[in-house]
Coordinates of C-alpha atoms in Angstrom, one line a residue:
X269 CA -37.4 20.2 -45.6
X270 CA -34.8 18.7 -48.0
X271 CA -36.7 16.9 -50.8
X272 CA -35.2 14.6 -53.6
X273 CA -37.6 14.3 -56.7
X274 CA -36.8 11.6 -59.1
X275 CA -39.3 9.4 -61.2
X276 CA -38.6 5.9 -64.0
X277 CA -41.0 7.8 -66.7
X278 CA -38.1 10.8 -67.4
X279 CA -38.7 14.3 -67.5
X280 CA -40.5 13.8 -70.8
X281 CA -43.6 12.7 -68.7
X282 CA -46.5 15.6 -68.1
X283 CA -47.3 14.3 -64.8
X284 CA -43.3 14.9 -63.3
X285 CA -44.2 18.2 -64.0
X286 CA -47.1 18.3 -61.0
X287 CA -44.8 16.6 -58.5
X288 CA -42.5 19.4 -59.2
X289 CA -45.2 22.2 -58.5
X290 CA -46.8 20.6 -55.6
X291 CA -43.6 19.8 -53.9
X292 CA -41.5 23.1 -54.5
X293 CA -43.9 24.7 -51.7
X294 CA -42.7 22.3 -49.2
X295 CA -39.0 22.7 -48.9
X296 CA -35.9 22.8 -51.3
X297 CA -36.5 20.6 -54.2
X298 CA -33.5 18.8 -55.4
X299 CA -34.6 17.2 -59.2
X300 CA -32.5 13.9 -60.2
X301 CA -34.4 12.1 -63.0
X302 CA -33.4 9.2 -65.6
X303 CA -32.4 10.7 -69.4
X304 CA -34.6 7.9 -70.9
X305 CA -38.4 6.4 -69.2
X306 CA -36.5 3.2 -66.9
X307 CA -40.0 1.7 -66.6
X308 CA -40.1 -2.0 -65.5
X309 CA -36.5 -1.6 -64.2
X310 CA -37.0 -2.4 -60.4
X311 CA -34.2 -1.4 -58.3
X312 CA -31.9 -2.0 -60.8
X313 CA -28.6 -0.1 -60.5
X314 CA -25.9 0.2 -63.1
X315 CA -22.6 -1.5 -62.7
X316 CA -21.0 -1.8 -65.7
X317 CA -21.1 1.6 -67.3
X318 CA -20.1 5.1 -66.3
X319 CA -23.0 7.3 -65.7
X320 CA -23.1 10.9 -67.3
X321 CA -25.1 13.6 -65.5
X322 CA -26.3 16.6 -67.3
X323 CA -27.6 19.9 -65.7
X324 CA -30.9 20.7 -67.6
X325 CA -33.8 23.0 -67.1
X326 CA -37.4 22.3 -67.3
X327 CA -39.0 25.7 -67.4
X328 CA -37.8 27.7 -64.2
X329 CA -35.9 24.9 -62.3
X330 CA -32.6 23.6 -62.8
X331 CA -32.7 19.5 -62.7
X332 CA -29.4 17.2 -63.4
X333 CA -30.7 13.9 -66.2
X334 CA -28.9 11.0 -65.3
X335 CA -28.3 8.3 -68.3
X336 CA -29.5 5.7 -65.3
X337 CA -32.2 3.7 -63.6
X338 CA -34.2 5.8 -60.8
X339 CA -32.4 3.6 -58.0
X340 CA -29.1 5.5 -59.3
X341 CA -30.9 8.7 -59.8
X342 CA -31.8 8.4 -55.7
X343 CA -28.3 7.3 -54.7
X344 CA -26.8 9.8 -56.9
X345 CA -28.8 12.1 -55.5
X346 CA -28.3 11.3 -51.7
X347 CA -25.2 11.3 -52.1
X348 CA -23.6 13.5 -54.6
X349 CA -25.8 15.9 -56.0
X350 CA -28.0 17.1 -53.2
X351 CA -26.3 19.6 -51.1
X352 CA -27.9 18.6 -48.0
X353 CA -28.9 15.1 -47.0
X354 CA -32.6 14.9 -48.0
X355 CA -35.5 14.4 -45.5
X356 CA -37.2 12.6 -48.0
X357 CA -37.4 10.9 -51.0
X358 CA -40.3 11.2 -53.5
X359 CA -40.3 9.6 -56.6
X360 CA -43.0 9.7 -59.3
X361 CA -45.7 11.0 -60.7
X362 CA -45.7 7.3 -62.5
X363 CA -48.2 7.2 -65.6
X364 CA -49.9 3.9 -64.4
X365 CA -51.1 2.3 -61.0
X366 CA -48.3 0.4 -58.9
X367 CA -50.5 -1.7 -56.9
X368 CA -50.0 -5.6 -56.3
X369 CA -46.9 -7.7 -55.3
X370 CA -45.5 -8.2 -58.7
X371 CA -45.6 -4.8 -59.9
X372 CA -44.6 -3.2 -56.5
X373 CA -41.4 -5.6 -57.0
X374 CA -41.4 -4.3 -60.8
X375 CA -41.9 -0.6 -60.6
X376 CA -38.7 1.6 -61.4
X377 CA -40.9 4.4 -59.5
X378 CA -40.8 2.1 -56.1
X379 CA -37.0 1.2 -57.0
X380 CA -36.0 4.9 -56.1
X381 CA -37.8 4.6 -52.8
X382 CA -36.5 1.2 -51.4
X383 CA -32.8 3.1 -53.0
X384 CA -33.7 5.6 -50.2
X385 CA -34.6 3.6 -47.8
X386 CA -31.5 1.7 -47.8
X387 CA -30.2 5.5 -47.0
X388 CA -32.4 5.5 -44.0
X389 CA -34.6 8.0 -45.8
X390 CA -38.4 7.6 -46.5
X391 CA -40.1 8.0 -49.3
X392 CA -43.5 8.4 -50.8
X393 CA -44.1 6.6 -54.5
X394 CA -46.6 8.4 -56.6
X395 CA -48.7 6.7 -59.1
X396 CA -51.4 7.9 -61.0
X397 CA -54.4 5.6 -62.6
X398 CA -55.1 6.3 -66.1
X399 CA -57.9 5.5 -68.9
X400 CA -56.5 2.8 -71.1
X401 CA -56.4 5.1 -74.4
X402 CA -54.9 7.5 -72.1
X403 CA -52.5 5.3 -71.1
X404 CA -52.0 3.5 -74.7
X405 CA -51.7 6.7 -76.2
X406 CA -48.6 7.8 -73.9
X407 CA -47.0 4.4 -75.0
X408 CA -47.5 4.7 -78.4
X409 CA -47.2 8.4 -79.1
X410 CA -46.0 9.8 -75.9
X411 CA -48.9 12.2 -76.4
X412 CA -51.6 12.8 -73.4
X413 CA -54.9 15.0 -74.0
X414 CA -54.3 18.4 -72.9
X415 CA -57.7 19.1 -71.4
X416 CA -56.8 15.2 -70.0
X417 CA -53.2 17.1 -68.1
X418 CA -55.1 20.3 -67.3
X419 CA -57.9 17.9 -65.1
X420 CA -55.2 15.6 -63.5
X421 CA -53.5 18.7 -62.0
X422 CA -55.9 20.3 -60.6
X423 CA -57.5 16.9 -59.1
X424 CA -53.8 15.8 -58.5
X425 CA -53.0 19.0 -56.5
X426 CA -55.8 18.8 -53.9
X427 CA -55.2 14.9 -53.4
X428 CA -51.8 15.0 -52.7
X429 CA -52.2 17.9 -50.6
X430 CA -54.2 15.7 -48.5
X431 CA -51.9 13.0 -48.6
X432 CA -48.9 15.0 -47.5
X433 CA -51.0 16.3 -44.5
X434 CA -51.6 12.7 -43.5
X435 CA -48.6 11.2 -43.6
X436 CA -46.8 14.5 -42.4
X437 CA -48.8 14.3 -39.3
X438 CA -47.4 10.6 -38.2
X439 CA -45.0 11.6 -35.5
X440 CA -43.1 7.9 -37.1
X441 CA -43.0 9.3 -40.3
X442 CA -39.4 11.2 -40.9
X443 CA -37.8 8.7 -38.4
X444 CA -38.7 5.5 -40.1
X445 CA -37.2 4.7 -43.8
X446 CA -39.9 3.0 -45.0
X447 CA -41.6 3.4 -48.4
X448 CA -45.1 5.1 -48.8
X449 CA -47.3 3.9 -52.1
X450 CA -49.4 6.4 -53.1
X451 CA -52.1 5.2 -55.6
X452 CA -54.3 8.5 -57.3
X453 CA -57.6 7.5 -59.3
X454 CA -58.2 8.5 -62.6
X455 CA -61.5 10.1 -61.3
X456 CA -62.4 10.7 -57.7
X457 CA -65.5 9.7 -56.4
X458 CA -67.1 13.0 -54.8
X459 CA -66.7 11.6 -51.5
X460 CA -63.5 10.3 -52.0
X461 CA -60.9 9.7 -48.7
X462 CA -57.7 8.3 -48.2
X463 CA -57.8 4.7 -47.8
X464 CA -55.2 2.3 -46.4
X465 CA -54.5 -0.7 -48.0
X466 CA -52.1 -4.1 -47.8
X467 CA -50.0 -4.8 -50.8
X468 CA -52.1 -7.4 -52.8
X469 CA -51.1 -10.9 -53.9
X470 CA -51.8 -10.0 -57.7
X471 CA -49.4 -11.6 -60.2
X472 CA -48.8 -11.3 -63.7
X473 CA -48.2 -14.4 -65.9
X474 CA -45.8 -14.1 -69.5
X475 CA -44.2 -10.5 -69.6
X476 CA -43.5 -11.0 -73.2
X477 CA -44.5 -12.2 -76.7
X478 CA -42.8 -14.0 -79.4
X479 CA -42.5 -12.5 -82.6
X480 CA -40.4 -14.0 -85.2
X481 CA -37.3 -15.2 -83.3
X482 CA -37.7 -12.5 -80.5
X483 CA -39.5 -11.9 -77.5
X484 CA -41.1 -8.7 -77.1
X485 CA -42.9 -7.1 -73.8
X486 CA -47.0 -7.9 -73.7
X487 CA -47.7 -8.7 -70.1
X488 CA -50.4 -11.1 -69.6
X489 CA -52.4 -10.3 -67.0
X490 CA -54.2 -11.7 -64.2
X491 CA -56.7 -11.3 -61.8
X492 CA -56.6 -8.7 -59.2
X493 CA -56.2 -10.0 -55.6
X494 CA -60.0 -9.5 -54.1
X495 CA -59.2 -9.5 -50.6
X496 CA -60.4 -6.8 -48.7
X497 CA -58.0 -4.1 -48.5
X498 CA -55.9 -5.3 -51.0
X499 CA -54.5 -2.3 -53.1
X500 CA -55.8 -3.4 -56.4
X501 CA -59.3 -4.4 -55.6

């Protein structure tokens, strides 16, 4: 299986380094992934700049940083830098949930996948639930707990590994382009299983504050769509 990895957080991020891992065991790995974190960009794609692609390693793989958004790292990757069409398209692991209309529509992570489903690829969005020090503390210092990174693989590793299996096993599943949201907890429950879920109606209201004569981003949340099923209930 041909695989393109790509993420919105950059290579920076301590949780790209587990997709890596877990995927290289299932095919060739092809690693396309923004120079700077593209969070909040959509499926944005560039238009009015030339893009510059470096070769780079992270530890023992080779992986080409793209000064882009992630939906140009994925068509980049389709169709220029992968030497063999990919079977699939996996982009994350996103520091943060991706859950609820608004965000879904938001997420530079999903923006990679719907890029490869245009390509009549699928693809699988990864997104991983944090504590909110955790998660300030990435922000602000891009700094995570290293006891924090060693739990998150290990619990990250069996979870996906059930994942794959599950959506491997839809005979649908490499024939339709659609886009898979994948959702991890920041701590299973001990009898934890796979749940499906429909995208929720949550919104988000202001996406910025004003200070001084600019606006700067502080989302203003609201409440999470209760229905059941809904993804961020």
């Amino acid at each position: 299986m041909n695989i393109l990895l790509t993420n919105d957080d950059s290579h920076a991020s301590p949780l790209f380094r587990f997709a890596i891992d877990i995927l290289k065991p299932l095919g060739q790995v092809t690693i396309v992934v923004p120079k700077e974190e593209q969070s909040w960009t959509g499926k944005s794609m560039s238009r009015f700049k030339p893009l510059i692609i470096d070769e780079i390693r992270l530890q023992d793989d080779t992986a080409y940083c793209l000064d882009g958004t992630p939906a140009d790292c994925a068509n980049v990757g389709v169709y220029h830098t992968c030497e063999q069409r990919p079977d699939l398209v996996v982009s994350g692991i996103n520091i943060g949930l991706n859950t609820g209309l608004s965000f879904f529509f938001s997420s530079g992570t999903i923006g990679a996948c719907l890029e490869a489903n245009i390509a009549g690829i699928p693809a699988i969005a990864l997104s991983q639930s944090l504590e909110r020090g955790v998660f300030q503390n990435w922000t602000e210092n891009r700094q995570m707990p290293e006891d924090t990174v060693a739990r998150l693989r290990e619990q990250t590793t069996e979870l996906l590994d059930h994942v794959f299996e599950k959506l491997f096993a839809r005979e649908d599943f490499f024939s339709q382009p659609v886009t898979w949201n994948v959702n991890l907890p920041y701590t299973p429950a001990p009898d934890w299983e796979i749940v499906p879920t429909v995208l929720g109606q949550t919104m988000y209201g202001s996406c910025f504050n004003k200070v001084g004569d600019q606006f700067r981003h502080g989302l203003g949340l609201t409440d999470p769509d209760s229905r059941e099923n809904a993804d961020g209930e």
